[in-house]
Amino acid sequence: MDLPVFRAALDDWLDEHDAELRGEHAAGGSLDDHMDQLSHVKRTAYDAGWMRWGWPEHVGGLGGSSLLRAYLGEALTSRDLVEPGIYSMTEVLVPTMIDYASPELAALMVPRMLRGDETWCQGFSEPDAGSNLASLACRAVRSDDGWRVTGQKVWTSLAQYAQRCVLLVRTGTTESAHRGITALFVDMDTPGITVRPIETMHGAPEFCEVFFDDVVVPFDRMLGDEGQGWAAAMDLLPFERSTALWHRAAYLHRRLELLLDAAPAGSLDPARVGEVTQLLYAFRLRSRATQYRMASGGQLGAETSIDKVLLATVEQAVFDLAEDALADQIVLGDDDAAERWRSEFLYSRAATIYGGSAEIQRNIIARRLLDLGSDR
Ligand SMILES: Cc1cc2nc3c(=O)[nH]c(=O)nc-3n(C[C@H](O)[C@H](O)[C@H](O)COP(=O)(O)OP(=O)(O)OC[C@H]3O[C@@H](n4cnc5c(N)ncnc54)[C@H](O)[C@@H]3O)c2cc1C
C-alpha cells in the first residue's frame, strides 16, 4: 500500500474509531493506565490490520514499507492515544527479533508483541555497565538443559510488565569483551528471575532491577549464534535512536502546540518559541531522512547518534519552555494537566541518558563520523 493511501485510510479509521480507541484507561495518568491503554490500542489496530502494515509477512505482518508503521506511530502519538515511550519498545525490539531470532521463534513471538498481547523488555545495562556496555558481567554458562544465567540488570524499562526479555549475557572471557557476549530471548516467568521496580523522579516505576539466579534458558532462545550478542545489540541500538524517535517528535510537536494554547498571555518569549520550533523542525527533517533511508533498505548505524542528540535537545527545550511559561502550574498545580506537565518536564531530563547518553552520542559522532580520534 502507498503511503498517501495508507495515511488517508488510517486517518479515516482513527476518526471513526476514536471513542473505541480511547478505552477506559485513556484518561488515566498512571503507568498501569498507560500500559492497559497501549495494549488496548495495539490490539484494536492489529485486528483491523493497521498494526501489521510495514512488517514482513513471515512474522504476521502485511508487508509494505516501514514508512507505513512510522506514520501509524506518528498518528497514534499525536492523537494522544498511546504514550510514546512505551509504544516505542515495539520499534526498538521487533526489528532485532526479525533479524536475529530463528524464523520459527520470530513467527511465533512477533505477532504477540505487535498485537499488544505481550510486553518485552531490553536487558542490557548493569550496575557497572552502562555507557561501557561491552564490560557487562551477567554470565551464562552451558549446561545439559540450556544456558544457566546468573547476574543482574538495571534500568530495565517495563520489566515488571514484560513476558519476555532481550537479554545480553557474557558467555566468553572478558578479554574478548565484544565477542564474548550472547543475546538471549528469555521468558520472564522462568524460575530464578526477580524483578524490583525503581521509582523515577517523575513518579512512575518505569524501570526495574532484574536479578537472575541460575535461570535456565533453552539453547533455541539465542538471538543469533553464541558470541553474536554484540552484533545484535548494535543492530538494535540504531532503531532505538532513530525510528523509535520519529513518533516521539510528533508527540513533542503536539505538546508544543498545546503549550502555546495553555501559556498565559505574555509568558512566552517569541524568540525562544522560534528557537524551539526551529529545533523541532530540524529534528523532524533529520528523522524523516532516516525513515526514508531505512525504507529504501539502507543500513542504520553511527549516524543515528545525530538523531538521538537532536531529539534529546529538542525534548528538553520544549519542556524547559513549558517550565518557564507554566511555572506556577508545574510547581504548585494539583490538577491532571499540571501533573502531566510536571511529569513530562521531569521525564525530559532522561532524554540525554536513555538509549545512550548525550556524551556517548557525541563521542560516536566525533570518532566514527568525523574521524576525530580512535575509540581507544
Ligand atoms: C528512562 C530510562 C530508561 C532506560 N531503559 C533501559 C532499558 O530498558 N534497558 C537497558 O538496558 N537500559 C536502560 N536504560 C539505561 C541507559 O541505557 C543507561 O543509563 C545509559 O546507557 C548510561 O549508562 P549509566 O547509567 O550506567 O551511566 P554511566 O555509563 O555510568 O555514565 C555516567 C555519566 O558519565 C558519562 N560518561 C560515561 N562514559 C563516558 C565517556 N567515555 N565519555 C564521556 N562521558 C562519559 C555519561 O555520559 C554520563 O553522563 C534506561 C535509562 C533511562 C534513563
XYZ file of C-alpha atoms and ligand atoms in Angstrom:
429
model
C 0.000 0.000 0.000
C 1.281 3.513 -0.848
C 1.965 5.936 1.977
C -0.585 8.584 0.861
C -3.332 5.943 0.522
C -2.372 4.448 3.895
C -2.349 7.853 5.596
C -5.766 8.828 4.299
C -7.353 5.470 5.115
C -5.767 5.302 8.564
C -6.821 8.858 9.411
C -10.412 7.999 8.424
C -10.319 4.841 10.545
C -8.874 6.680 13.539
C -11.551 9.395 13.254
C -14.263 6.776 13.036
C -12.953 4.646 15.943
C -11.769 7.428 18.225
C -14.219 6.666 21.032
C -13.496 2.938 20.897
C -9.723 3.540 20.917
C -9.978 5.862 23.901
C -10.770 2.955 26.167
C -11.468 3.099 29.864
C -7.784 3.779 30.666
C -7.110 6.582 28.161
C -7.640 9.396 30.638
C -5.661 7.775 33.457
C -2.201 9.090 34.213
C -0.597 6.096 35.945
C 1.863 3.739 34.269
C -0.669 0.903 34.734
C -3.225 3.003 32.832
C -0.721 3.746 30.057
C 0.163 0.051 29.718
C -3.503 -1.017 29.595
C -4.258 1.696 27.058
C -1.280 0.654 24.923
C -2.428 -2.996 24.808
C -5.977 -1.920 24.012
C -4.902 0.339 21.116
C -2.402 -2.164 19.693
C -4.947 -4.991 19.819
C -7.668 -2.918 18.171
C -5.263 -1.616 15.499
C -3.775 -5.089 14.908
C -7.153 -6.758 14.498
C -8.113 -4.062 11.982
C -4.813 -4.666 10.133
C -3.145 -1.295 10.785
C -0.573 -2.564 13.279
C 0.573 -5.220 10.765
C 1.470 -2.936 7.855
C 5.184 -2.241 7.394
C 6.188 -5.569 8.984
C 7.208 -8.654 6.945
C 4.599 -11.281 6.174
C 6.701 -14.117 7.669
C 6.189 -12.590 11.150
C 2.472 -11.935 10.745
C 2.797 -8.576 9.015
C 1.075 -7.409 5.841
C 4.299 -6.186 4.202
C 4.822 -2.756 2.703
C 7.284 -0.017 3.516
C 8.452 0.720 7.068
C 7.161 4.255 6.380
C 3.655 2.874 6.946
C 4.351 1.908 10.522
C 6.248 5.163 11.075
C 3.060 7.019 10.140
C 0.954 4.774 12.382
C 3.188 5.681 15.359
C 3.003 9.353 14.435
C -0.798 9.261 14.206
C -1.307 7.349 17.464
C 1.018 9.564 19.497
C -0.057 12.900 18.070
C -3.701 11.964 18.756
C -2.648 11.152 22.343
C -3.866 7.576 22.014
C -0.645 5.996 23.294
C 2.241 7.171 25.449
C 5.208 7.456 23.040
C 7.942 5.973 25.264
C 6.213 2.675 25.923
C 4.905 2.435 22.332
C 8.475 2.706 21.059
C 9.507 -0.645 22.598
C 7.895 -2.315 19.565
C 10.077 -0.331 17.164
C 13.162 -0.980 19.292
C 12.847 -4.744 19.879
C 10.864 -6.253 16.986
C 13.412 -5.450 14.204
C 16.143 -7.260 16.143
C 13.885 -10.284 16.697
C 13.267 -10.393 12.951
C 16.991 -10.091 12.170
C 18.377 -12.457 14.834
C 15.761 -14.939 16.140
C 15.204 -18.256 14.340
C 12.414 -17.866 11.745
C 10.146 -20.121 13.834
C 10.677 -18.117 17.025
C 10.184 -14.785 15.262
C 6.978 -16.035 13.576
C 5.626 -17.221 16.931
C 6.565 -14.209 19.055
C 6.402 -11.069 16.893
C 2.589 -11.143 16.372
C 2.115 -11.260 20.167
C 4.151 -8.091 20.584
C 2.511 -6.305 17.636
C -0.963 -7.168 18.936
C -0.195 -5.909 22.441
C -0.736 -9.380 23.910
C 2.800 -9.230 25.284
C 5.303 -6.682 26.540
C 9.038 -7.230 26.058
C 11.928 -5.565 27.825
C 15.556 -4.883 26.990
C 18.099 -6.237 29.486
C 21.343 -4.533 28.524
C 22.501 -2.119 31.295
C 24.010 -3.345 34.554
C 25.145 -1.544 37.699
C 28.722 -1.414 36.327
C 27.976 -1.480 32.612
C 26.009 1.354 31.033
C 27.963 3.553 28.643
C 30.643 0.888 28.605
C 28.163 -1.846 27.710
C 30.845 -4.264 26.491
C 32.010 -4.694 30.080
C 28.734 -6.389 31.072
C 29.119 -9.215 33.590
C 25.763 -11.056 33.754
C 27.030 -14.548 32.932
C 25.594 -17.577 31.127
C 27.236 -20.996 31.200
C 26.292 -24.051 29.184
C 24.509 -26.948 30.879
C 22.697 -30.036 29.615
C 19.300 -28.284 29.625
C 20.377 -24.887 28.231
C 22.191 -21.708 29.285
C 22.262 -21.028 33.035
C 22.170 -17.277 33.655
C 23.317 -15.551 36.843
C 23.756 -11.823 37.365
C 21.927 -8.501 37.480
C 20.474 -5.940 35.075
C 19.280 -2.447 35.954
C 17.178 0.364 34.398
C 15.228 -2.361 32.546
C 12.174 -0.458 31.306
C 8.804 -2.137 31.880
C 10.354 -5.382 33.172
C 7.545 -5.708 35.739
C 5.023 -5.973 32.866
C 7.166 -7.990 30.468
C 6.591 -11.579 29.388
C 9.985 -11.708 27.566
C 13.377 -10.052 27.756
C 16.032 -9.476 25.091
C 18.988 -10.171 27.358
C 22.709 -9.653 26.818
C 24.891 -12.102 28.725
C 28.574 -12.903 28.890
C 29.339 -16.361 27.553
C 33.021 -15.866 26.749
C 36.012 -14.384 28.501
C 36.184 -10.688 29.390
C 39.415 -10.389 27.400
C 37.408 -10.705 24.184
C 34.856 -8.184 25.526
C 32.686 -7.813 22.409
C 32.991 -11.368 21.095
C 32.162 -12.896 24.480
C 28.571 -11.566 24.518
C 25.485 -13.578 23.522
C 21.869 -12.368 23.168
C 19.038 -14.471 24.606
C 15.256 -14.186 24.432
C 14.154 -15.057 27.957
C 10.700 -15.883 29.353
C 10.275 -13.588 32.358
C 8.313 -16.228 34.293
C 11.290 -18.624 34.347
C 12.178 -19.647 37.929
C 15.103 -17.632 39.355
C 14.125 -14.199 37.940
C 13.324 -11.434 40.438
C 12.078 -8.030 39.267
C 12.211 -4.965 41.529
C 10.658 -1.758 40.130
C 12.501 1.543 40.722
C 10.525 4.750 41.261
C 11.765 7.541 38.975
C 11.789 11.239 39.905
C 8.711 11.803 37.727
C 6.824 9.392 39.965
C 6.381 6.287 37.809
C 8.118 2.943 38.385
C 9.138 2.891 34.737
C 12.237 0.773 35.076
C 13.491 -2.059 37.261
C 16.343 -4.017 38.696
C 16.239 -7.584 37.389
C 18.102 -10.397 39.148
C 18.929 -13.764 37.551
C 19.755 -16.655 39.857
C 20.711 -19.767 37.899
C 17.969 -19.155 35.319
C 17.717 -21.836 32.615
C 17.287 -20.548 29.060
C 16.931 -23.145 26.263
C 19.570 -23.020 23.519
C 16.914 -22.323 20.872
C 16.295 -18.965 22.577
C 19.584 -17.500 21.327
C 19.275 -14.444 19.097
C 21.972 -15.249 16.560
C 24.800 -17.595 17.468
C 26.889 -17.766 20.597
C 29.132 -14.688 20.667
C 26.914 -12.660 18.294
C 25.274 -10.637 21.077
C 27.277 -7.517 20.392
C 26.196 -7.556 16.733
C 22.550 -7.957 17.847
C 22.916 -5.020 20.256
C 24.476 -2.860 17.565
C 21.571 -3.836 15.277
C 19.064 -2.784 17.939
C 20.547 0.479 19.235
C 20.241 2.425 15.958
C 16.497 1.621 15.927
C 16.258 2.902 19.486
C 17.969 6.106 18.357
C 16.056 6.669 15.130
C 12.782 5.039 14.021
C 11.503 4.979 17.590
C 12.167 8.701 17.800
C 10.026 9.667 14.801
C 6.749 9.301 16.662
C 8.311 10.957 19.742
C 8.846 14.072 17.607
C 5.187 14.001 16.561
C 4.202 13.891 20.213
C 6.568 16.797 21.051
C 5.017 18.797 18.223
C 1.577 18.231 19.725
C 2.751 19.199 23.220
C 4.344 22.390 21.882
C 1.058 23.325 20.193
C -0.811 22.694 23.453
C 1.749 24.747 25.379
C 1.237 27.702 23.046
C -2.512 27.454 23.751
C -2.142 26.968 27.516
C 0.539 29.593 28.253
C -0.770 32.771 29.910
C -0.550 35.899 27.728
C 2.938 37.406 27.793
C 4.552 34.385 29.464
C 6.385 33.209 26.336
C 9.338 34.955 24.720
C 8.617 34.811 20.956
C 12.327 34.442 20.171
C 12.547 31.307 22.361
C 9.393 29.883 20.831
C 11.056 30.413 17.461
C 14.224 28.650 18.590
C 12.345 25.652 19.957
C 10.219 25.406 16.802
C 13.374 25.508 14.710
C 14.939 22.703 16.797
C 11.801 20.636 16.376
C 11.747 21.044 12.602
C 15.484 20.337 12.383
C 14.915 17.076 14.251
C 11.884 16.096 12.183
C 13.735 16.712 8.930
C 16.660 14.662 10.136
C 14.411 11.855 11.370
C 12.397 11.910 8.140
C 15.592 11.336 6.148
C 16.442 8.414 8.468
C 12.981 6.870 7.904
C 13.424 7.086 4.142
C 16.949 5.645 4.332
C 15.658 2.666 6.306
C 12.647 2.222 3.997
C 14.943 2.028 0.969
C 16.981 -0.761 2.573
C 19.830 1.399 3.876
C 21.693 0.273 6.986
C 21.285 2.384 10.101
C 24.489 2.906 12.020
C 26.540 5.549 13.774
C 24.672 8.391 12.011
C 21.665 7.685 14.224
C 23.637 9.221 17.101
C 22.907 12.577 15.412
C 19.161 11.807 15.587
C 19.481 10.989 19.282
C 21.385 14.208 20.114
C 18.839 16.344 18.228
C 15.870 14.568 19.847
C 17.239 14.981 23.373
C 17.990 18.641 22.705
C 14.511 19.467 21.441
C 12.733 17.372 24.079
C 14.426 19.299 26.871
C 13.913 22.618 25.048
C 10.134 22.041 24.734
C 9.716 21.247 28.412
C 12.130 23.990 29.547
C 9.821 26.363 27.689
C 6.820 24.795 29.434
C 8.525 25.160 32.797
C 9.056 28.888 32.153
C 5.575 29.581 30.829
C 3.618 27.399 33.259
C 5.905 27.739 36.287
C 3.101 28.158 38.865
C 1.114 25.289 37.428
C 4.131 22.975 37.183
C 5.401 23.698 40.689
C 2.134 24.141 42.593
C -0.717 22.834 40.417
C -2.576 19.720 41.503
C -4.968 19.093 38.617
C -4.353 16.439 35.925
C -2.957 18.937 33.399
C -0.437 20.332 35.919
C 0.557 16.815 36.933
C 1.153 15.889 33.308
C 3.303 18.967 32.521
C 5.309 18.397 35.717
C 5.838 14.726 34.972
C 6.835 15.432 31.357
C 9.257 18.181 32.400
C 10.971 15.816 34.856
C 10.985 12.919 32.394
C 12.551 15.102 29.695
C 15.755 15.110 31.794
C 16.104 11.407 30.944
C 16.316 12.162 27.211
C 20.071 12.766 27.459
C 20.527 9.390 29.215
C 18.265 6.651 27.768
C 19.373 4.923 24.578
C 22.967 6.010 25.308
C 23.906 9.295 26.980
C 24.440 12.567 25.112
C 28.180 12.442 25.818
C 28.436 8.953 24.355
C 26.480 10.010 21.234
C 28.870 12.940 20.791
C 31.857 10.603 21.197
C 30.424 8.368 18.447
C 29.824 11.357 16.157
C 33.323 12.710 16.792
C 35.162 9.433 16.406
C 33.194 7.440 13.888
C 31.631 10.109 11.700
C 34.155 12.968 11.928
C 37.246 10.782 12.365
C 38.460 12.863 15.307
C 40.394 10.073 17.047
C 40.065 6.360 17.719
C 37.717 4.676 20.196
C 40.716 3.711 22.292
C 14.379 6.369 31.247
C 15.462 5.351 31.017
C 15.126 4.122 30.517
C 16.131 3.158 30.333
N 15.751 1.936 29.858
C 16.698 0.975 29.713
C 16.316 -0.338 29.285
O 15.140 -0.625 29.034
N 17.283 -1.269 29.180
C 18.595 -1.004 29.444
O 19.408 -1.901 29.292
N 18.990 0.220 29.866
C 18.072 1.212 30.006
N 18.440 2.460 30.449
C 19.828 2.682 30.846
C 20.634 3.565 29.910
O 20.921 2.922 28.707
C 21.912 3.951 30.681
O 21.503 4.718 31.794
C 22.868 4.743 29.834
O 23.405 3.949 28.815
C 24.017 5.326 30.700
O 24.629 4.328 31.463
P 24.821 4.506 33.046
O 23.509 4.914 33.630
O 25.481 3.306 33.561
O 25.776 5.775 33.212
P 27.359 5.775 33.127
O 27.800 4.960 31.952
O 27.923 5.429 34.454
O 27.654 7.306 32.805
C 27.618 8.314 33.814
C 27.994 9.644 33.169
O 29.328 9.573 32.630
C 29.314 9.908 31.243
N 30.295 9.059 30.529
C 30.465 7.727 30.687
N 31.429 7.291 29.847
C 31.847 8.370 29.146
C 32.824 8.564 28.114
N 33.539 7.543 27.629
N 32.997 9.825 27.616
C 32.255 10.871 28.085
N 31.322 10.747 29.067
C 31.119 9.519 29.583
C 27.908 9.611 30.776
O 27.569 10.378 29.641
C 27.074 10.007 31.994
O 26.863 11.394 31.996
C 17.477 3.450 30.642
C 17.804 4.702 31.150
C 16.819 5.653 31.355
C 17.199 6.986 31.909
